[in-house]
Short mmCIF file of C-alpha atoms (C1' of nucleotides) in Angstrom, two decimals:
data_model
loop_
_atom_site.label_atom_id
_atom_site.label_comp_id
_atom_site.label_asym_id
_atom_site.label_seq_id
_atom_site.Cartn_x
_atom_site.Cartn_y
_atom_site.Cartn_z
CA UNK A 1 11.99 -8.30 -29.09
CA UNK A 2 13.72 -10.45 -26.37
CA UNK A 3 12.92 -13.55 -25.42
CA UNK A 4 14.41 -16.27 -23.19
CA UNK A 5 14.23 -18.92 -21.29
CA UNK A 6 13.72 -16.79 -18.23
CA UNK A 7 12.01 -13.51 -18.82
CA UNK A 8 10.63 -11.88 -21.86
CA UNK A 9 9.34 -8.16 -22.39
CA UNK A 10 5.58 -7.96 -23.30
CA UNK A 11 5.67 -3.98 -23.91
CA UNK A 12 5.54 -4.70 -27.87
CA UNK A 13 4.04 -7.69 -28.50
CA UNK A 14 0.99 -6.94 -28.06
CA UNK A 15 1.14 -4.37 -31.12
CA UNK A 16 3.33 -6.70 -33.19
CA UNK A 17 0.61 -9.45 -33.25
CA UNK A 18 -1.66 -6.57 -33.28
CA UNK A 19 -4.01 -8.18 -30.43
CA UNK A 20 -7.32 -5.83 -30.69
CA UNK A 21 -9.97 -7.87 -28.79
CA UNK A 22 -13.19 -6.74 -29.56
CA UNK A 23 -14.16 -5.53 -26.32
CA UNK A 24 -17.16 -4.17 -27.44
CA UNK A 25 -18.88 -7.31 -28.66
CA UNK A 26 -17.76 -8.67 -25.40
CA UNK A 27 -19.39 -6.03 -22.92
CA UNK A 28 -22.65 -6.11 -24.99
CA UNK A 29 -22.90 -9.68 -24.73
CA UNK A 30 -22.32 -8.74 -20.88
CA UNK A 31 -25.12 -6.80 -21.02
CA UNK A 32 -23.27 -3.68 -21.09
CA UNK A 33 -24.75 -0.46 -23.28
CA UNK A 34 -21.95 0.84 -26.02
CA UNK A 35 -22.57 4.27 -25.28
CA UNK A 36 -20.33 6.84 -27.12
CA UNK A 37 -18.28 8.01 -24.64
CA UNK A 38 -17.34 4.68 -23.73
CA UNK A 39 -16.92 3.28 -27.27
CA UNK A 40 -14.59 6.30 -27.35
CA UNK A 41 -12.56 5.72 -23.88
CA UNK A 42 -11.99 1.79 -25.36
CA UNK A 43 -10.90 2.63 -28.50
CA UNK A 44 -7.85 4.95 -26.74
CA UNK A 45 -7.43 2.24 -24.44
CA UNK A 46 -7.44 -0.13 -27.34
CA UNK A 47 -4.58 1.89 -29.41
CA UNK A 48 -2.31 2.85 -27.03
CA UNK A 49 1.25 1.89 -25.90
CA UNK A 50 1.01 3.58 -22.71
CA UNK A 51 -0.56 3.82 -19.33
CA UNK A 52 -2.56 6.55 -19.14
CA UNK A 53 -3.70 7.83 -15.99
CA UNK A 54 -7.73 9.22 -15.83
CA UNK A 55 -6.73 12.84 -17.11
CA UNK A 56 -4.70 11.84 -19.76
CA UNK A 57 -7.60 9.98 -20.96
CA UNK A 58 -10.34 12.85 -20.37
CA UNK A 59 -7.95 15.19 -22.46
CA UNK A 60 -7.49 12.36 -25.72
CA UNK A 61 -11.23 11.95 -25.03
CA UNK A 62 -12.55 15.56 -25.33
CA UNK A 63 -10.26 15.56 -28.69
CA UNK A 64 -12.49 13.49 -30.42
CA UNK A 65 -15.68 14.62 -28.40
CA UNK A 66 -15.70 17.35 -26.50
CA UNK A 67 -18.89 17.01 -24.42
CA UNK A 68 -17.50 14.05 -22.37
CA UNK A 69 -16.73 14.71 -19.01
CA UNK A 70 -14.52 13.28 -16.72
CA UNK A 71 -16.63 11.83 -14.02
CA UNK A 72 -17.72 9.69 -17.06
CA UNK A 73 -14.18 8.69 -17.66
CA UNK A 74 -13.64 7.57 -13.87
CA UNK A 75 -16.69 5.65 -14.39
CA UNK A 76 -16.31 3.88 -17.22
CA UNK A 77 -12.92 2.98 -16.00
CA UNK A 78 -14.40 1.85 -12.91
CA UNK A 79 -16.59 -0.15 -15.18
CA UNK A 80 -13.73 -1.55 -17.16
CA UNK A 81 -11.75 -3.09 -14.55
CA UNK A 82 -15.14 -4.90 -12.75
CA UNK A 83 -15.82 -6.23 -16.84
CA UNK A 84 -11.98 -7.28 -16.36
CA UNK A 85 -11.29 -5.34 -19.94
CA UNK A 86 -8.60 -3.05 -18.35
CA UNK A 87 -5.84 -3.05 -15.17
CA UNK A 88 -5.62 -0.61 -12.95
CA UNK A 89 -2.23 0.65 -11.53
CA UNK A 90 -1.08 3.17 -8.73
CA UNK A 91 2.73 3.06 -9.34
CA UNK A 92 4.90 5.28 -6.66
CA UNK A 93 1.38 5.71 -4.97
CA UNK A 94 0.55 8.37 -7.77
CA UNK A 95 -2.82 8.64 -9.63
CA UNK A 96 -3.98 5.05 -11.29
CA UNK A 97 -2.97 4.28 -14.30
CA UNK A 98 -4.39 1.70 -17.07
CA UNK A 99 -3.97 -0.24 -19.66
CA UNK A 100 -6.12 -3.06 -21.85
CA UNK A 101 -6.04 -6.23 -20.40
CA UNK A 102 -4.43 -8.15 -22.94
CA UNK A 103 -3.83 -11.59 -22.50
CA UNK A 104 -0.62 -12.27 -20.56
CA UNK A 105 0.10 -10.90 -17.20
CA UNK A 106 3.17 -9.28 -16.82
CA UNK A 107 5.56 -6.69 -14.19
CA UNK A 108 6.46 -3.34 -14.74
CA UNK A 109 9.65 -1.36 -15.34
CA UNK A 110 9.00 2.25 -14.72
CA UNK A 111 11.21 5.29 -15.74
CA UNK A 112 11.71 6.95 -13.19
CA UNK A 113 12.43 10.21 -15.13
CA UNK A 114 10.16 9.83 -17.89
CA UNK A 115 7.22 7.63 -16.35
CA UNK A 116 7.89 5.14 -19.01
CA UNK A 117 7.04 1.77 -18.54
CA UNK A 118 8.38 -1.25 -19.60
CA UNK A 119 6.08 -4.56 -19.30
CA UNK A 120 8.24 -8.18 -18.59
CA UNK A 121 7.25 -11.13 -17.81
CA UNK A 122 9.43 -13.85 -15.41
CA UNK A 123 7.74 -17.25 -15.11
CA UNK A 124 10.97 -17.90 -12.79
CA UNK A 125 10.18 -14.75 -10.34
CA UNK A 126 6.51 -15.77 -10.34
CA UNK A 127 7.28 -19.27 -9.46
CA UNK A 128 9.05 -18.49 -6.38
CA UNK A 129 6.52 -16.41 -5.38
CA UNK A 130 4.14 -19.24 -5.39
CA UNK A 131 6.92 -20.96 -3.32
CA UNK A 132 6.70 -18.09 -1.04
CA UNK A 133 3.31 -17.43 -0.42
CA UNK A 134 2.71 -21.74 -0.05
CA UNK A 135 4.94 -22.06 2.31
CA UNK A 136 3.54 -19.25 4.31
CA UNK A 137 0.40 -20.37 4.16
CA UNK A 138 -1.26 -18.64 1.43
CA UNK A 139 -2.72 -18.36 -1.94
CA UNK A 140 -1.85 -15.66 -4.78
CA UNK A 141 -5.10 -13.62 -5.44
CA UNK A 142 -3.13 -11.18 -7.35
CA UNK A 143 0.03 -10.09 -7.11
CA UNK A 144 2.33 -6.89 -8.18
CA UNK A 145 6.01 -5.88 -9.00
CA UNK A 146 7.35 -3.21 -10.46
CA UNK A 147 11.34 -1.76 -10.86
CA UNK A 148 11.80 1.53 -10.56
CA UNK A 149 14.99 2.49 -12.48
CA UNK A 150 17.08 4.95 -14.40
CA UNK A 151 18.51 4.46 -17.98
CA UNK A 152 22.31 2.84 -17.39
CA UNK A 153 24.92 4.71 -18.37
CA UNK A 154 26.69 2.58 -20.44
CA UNK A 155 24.12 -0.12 -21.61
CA UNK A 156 25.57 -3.52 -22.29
CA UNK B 1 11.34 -18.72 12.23
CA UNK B 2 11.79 -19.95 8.95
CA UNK B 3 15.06 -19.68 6.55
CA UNK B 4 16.56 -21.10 3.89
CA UNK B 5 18.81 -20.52 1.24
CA UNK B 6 15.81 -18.70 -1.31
CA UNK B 7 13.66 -16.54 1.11
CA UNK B 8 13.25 -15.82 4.88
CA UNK B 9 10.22 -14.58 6.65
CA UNK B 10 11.74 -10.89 8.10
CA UNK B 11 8.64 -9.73 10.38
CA UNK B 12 9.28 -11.03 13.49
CA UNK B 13 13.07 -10.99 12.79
CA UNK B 14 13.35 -7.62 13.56
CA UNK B 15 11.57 -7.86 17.40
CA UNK B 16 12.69 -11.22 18.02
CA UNK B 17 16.07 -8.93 17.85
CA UNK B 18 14.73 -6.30 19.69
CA UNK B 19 16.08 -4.26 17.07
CA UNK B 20 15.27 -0.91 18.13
CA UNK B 21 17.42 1.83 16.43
CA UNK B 22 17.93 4.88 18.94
CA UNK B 23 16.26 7.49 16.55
CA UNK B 24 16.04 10.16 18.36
CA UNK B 25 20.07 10.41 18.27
CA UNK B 26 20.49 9.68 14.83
CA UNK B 27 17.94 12.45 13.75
CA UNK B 28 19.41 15.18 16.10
CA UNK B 29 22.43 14.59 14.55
CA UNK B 30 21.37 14.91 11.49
CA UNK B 31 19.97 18.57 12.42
CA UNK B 32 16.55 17.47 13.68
CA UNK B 33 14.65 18.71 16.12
CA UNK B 34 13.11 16.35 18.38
CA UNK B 35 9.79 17.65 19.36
CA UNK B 36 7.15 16.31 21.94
CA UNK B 37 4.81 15.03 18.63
CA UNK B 38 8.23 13.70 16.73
CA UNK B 39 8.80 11.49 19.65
CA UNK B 40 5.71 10.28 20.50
CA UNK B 41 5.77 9.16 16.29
CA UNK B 42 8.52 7.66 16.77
CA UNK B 43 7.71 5.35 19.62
CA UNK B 44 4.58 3.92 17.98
CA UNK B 45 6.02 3.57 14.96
CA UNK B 46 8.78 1.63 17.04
CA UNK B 47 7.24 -0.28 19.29
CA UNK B 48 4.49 -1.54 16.37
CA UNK B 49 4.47 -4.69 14.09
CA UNK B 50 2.13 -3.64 11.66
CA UNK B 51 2.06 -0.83 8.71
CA UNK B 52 -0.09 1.88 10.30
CA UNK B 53 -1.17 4.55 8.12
CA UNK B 54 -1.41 8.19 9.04
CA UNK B 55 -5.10 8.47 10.52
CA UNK B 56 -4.08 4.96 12.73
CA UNK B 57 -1.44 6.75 14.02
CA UNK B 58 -2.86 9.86 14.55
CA UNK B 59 -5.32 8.37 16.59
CA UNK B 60 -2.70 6.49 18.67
CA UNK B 61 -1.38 9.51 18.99
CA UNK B 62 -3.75 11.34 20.52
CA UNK B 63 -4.15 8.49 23.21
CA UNK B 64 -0.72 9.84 24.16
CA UNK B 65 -1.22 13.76 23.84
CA UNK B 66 -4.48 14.70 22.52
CA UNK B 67 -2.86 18.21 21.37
CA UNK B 68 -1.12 16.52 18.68
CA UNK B 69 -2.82 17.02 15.01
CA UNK B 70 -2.91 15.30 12.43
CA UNK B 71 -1.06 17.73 9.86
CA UNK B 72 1.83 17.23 12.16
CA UNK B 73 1.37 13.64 11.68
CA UNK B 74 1.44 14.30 7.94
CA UNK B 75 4.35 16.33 8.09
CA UNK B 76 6.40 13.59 10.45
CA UNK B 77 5.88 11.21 7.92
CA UNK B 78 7.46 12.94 5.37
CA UNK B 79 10.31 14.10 7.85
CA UNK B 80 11.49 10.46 8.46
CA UNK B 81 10.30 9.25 4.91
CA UNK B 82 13.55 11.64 3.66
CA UNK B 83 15.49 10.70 6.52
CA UNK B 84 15.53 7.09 5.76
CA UNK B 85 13.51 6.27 8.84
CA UNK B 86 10.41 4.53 7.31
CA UNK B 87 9.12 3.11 4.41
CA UNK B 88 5.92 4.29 2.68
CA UNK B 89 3.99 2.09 0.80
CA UNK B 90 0.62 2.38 -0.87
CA UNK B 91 -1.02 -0.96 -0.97
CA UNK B 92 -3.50 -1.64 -3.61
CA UNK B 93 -3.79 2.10 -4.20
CA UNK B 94 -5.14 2.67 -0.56
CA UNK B 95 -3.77 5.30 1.77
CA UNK B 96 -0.03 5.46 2.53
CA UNK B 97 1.25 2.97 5.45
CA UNK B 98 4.31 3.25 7.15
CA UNK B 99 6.80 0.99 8.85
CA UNK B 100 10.10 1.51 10.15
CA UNK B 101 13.21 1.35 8.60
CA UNK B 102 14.95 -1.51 10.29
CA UNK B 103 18.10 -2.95 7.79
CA UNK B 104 16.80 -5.58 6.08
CA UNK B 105 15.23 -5.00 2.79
CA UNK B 106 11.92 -7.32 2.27
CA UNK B 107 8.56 -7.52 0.60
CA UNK B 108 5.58 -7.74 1.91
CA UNK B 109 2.48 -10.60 1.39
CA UNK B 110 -0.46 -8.67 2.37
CA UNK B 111 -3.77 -10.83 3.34
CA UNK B 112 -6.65 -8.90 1.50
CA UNK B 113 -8.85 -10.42 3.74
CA UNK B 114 -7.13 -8.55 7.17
CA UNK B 115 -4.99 -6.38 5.36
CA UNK B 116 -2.10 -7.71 7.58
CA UNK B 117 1.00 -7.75 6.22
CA UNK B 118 3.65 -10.18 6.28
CA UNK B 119 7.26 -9.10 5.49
CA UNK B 120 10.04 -11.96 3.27
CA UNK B 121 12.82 -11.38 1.01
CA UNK B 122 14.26 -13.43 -1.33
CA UNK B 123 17.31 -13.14 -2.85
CA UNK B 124 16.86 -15.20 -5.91
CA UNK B 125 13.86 -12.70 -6.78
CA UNK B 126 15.93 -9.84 -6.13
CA UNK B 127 18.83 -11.33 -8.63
CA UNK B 128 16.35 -11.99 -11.11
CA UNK B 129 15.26 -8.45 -10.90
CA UNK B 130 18.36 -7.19 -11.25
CA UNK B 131 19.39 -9.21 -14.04
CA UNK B 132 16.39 -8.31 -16.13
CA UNK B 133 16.43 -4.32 -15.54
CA UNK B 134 20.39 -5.03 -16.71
CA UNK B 135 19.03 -6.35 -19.92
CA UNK B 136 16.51 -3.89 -20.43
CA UNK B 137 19.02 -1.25 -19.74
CA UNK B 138 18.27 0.14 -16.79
CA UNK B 139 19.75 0.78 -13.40
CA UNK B 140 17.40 -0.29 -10.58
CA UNK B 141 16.70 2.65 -8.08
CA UNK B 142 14.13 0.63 -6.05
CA UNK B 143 11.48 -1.99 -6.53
CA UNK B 144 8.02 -3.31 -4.89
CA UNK B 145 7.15 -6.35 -4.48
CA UNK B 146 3.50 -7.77 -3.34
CA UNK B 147 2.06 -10.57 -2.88
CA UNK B 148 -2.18 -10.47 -2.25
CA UNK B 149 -2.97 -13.54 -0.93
CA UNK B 150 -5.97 -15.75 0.74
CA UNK B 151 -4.96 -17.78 3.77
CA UNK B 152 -4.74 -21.68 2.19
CA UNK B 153 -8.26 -23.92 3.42
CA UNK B 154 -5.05 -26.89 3.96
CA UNK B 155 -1.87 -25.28 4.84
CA UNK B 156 1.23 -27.53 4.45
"C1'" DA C 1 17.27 32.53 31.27
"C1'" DT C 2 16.85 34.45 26.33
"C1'" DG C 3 16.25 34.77 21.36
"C1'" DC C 4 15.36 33.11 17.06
"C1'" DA C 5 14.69 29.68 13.78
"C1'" DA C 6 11.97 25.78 13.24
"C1'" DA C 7 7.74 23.16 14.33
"C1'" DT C 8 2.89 23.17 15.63
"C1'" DG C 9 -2.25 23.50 15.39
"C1'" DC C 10 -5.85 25.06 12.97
"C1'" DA C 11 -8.44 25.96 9.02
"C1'" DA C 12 -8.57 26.45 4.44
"C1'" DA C 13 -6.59 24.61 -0.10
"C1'" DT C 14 -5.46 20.83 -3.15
"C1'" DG C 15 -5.72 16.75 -6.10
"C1'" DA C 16 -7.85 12.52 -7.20
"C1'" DT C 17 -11.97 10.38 -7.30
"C1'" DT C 18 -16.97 9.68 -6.28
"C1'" DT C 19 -21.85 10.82 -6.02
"C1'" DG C 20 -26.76 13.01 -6.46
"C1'" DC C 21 -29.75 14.41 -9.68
"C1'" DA C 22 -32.23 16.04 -13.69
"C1'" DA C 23 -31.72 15.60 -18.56
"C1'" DA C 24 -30.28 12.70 -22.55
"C1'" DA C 25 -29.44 8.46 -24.93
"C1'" DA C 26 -29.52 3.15 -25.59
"C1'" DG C 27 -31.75 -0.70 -26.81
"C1'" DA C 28 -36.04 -3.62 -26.47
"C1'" DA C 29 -40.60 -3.75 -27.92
"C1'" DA C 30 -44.36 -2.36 -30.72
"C1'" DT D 1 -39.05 4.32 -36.62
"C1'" DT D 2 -41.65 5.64 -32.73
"C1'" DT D 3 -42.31 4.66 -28.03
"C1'" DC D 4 -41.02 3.16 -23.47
"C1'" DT D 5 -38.11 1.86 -19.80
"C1'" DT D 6 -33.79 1.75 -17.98
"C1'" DT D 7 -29.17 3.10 -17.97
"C1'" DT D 8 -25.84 6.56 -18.66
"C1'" DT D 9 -24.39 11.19 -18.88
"C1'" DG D 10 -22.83 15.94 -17.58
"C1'" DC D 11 -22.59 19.02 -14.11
"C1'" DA D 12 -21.79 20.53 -9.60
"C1'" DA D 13 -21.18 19.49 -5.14
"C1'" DA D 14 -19.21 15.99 -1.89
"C1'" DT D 15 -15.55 13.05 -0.16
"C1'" DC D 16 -10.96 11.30 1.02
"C1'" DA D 17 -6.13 11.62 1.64
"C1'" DT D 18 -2.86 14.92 1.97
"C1'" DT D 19 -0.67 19.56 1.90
"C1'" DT D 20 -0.15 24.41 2.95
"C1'" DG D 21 -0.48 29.38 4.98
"C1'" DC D 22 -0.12 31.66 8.93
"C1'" DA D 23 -0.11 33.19 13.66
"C1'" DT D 24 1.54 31.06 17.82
"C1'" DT D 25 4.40 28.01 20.47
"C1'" DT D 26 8.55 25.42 21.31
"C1'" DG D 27 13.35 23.43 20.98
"C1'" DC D 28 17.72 24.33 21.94
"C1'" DA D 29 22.15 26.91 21.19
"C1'" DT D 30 23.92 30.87 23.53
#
DNA sequence: ATGCAAATGCAAATGATTTGCAAAAAGAAA
DNA sequence: TTTCTTTTTGCAAATCATTTGCATTTGCAT
């Protein structure tokens, strides 16, 4: 894992300190039911590494359960993102994509032949955008960058 | 204006210039026909400072020559889109907007309270960027930028 | 002017996502 | 654990942005 004074990749650490918030304690105590198809949905939000768009979901979902249907998974997601539990993305304007909302926020590297994605963090970047946006008379709400590249050919 | 060695403000850069590329050469060189539709396009998405998307100019379209439809619209977009002529972009997930090529590269601050859209660049950013995809091992193909911001109560 | 390939308008198709509604399940109360 | 009320679900139909098939029209090289 890299780290630096400048920039650091997030993509693993997550699963190397193995950060598994119990979302469903949380949502309860939000007054949210733990139905099964949503206990489902969390836990394959919950266990994996990549950013699954709606579909991909539905079809990891039916796996374990086939009666859920997908309007249910386009809810709950829906759902998830108000409770804050998950992010949604729309890289290259495709369908969203999510992933937990674990603790630090960070930018994306997508493939752009394999729809990989790589998760870094810049506190550098992010504080000239603060510089940016104050000086042009405005406040972050939220903000979003993402690289699109290719594997180099000779990596250094 | 504003400028300085980190970032610039691009928006009104590029009619302060009057910068307004003579597309309708450049495309029939390049093999394209240029239709009664294709040039009324072209003009609002000319003679425009904001990031219109398809419906906003179909209707300003129509204003012009109400034969025009929107499929053609569609279809215009993605004509100049691979030409190099605009710039799609899909902010927060919404329907594409376009804008017109002019030279500069820049990002975009968008106010989620007007949805208007305010174009910088920043150099430093961009280097940072680059530097990172090098140590990730990747080749940068293109990137995106945005800022979603709140006009400040006390500007500076 | 003429001919043919390319572009258009229209309507129907697509893909992603949302919604209405009756039936099923969750959680509080008994 | 049974009952009750409310929320959630599955399904199908609706919606929204965008694309496509096809018969007709148009640009433009000859």
């Amino acid at each position: 894992m890299q780290l630096n004074a400048f920039w650091r990749i997030i993509t693993l650490m997550k699963h190397a300190l193995n950060q598994k918030p119990d979302y469903e304690k949380e949502l309860r105590k939000a007054g949210v039911r733990i139905t099964r198809p949503r206990r489902i949905i969390l836990d394959i939000l919950t266990s994996t590494e990549d950013h699954p768009d709606a579909m991909k979901i539905f079809h990891r979902a039916i796996e374990i359960d086939d009666s859920i249907s997908l309007s249910t998974v386009y809810r709950t997601m829906n759902l998830l993102e108000e409770m804050g539990a998950i992010h949604r993305h729309a890289f290259n304007g495709g369908p969203s994509r999510f992933e937990q909302a674990h603790g630090e926020h960070h930018d994306h590297l997508i493939d752009v032949d394999t729809g990989d994605v790589i998760e870094f963090q810049s506190d550098k970047i992010e504080k000239l955008q603060e510089e940016i946006a104050r000086a042009l008379g405005y406040d972050i709400i939220h903000h979003r960058l993402e690289l699109y590249g290719r594997k180099s050919k000779r990596p250094e």
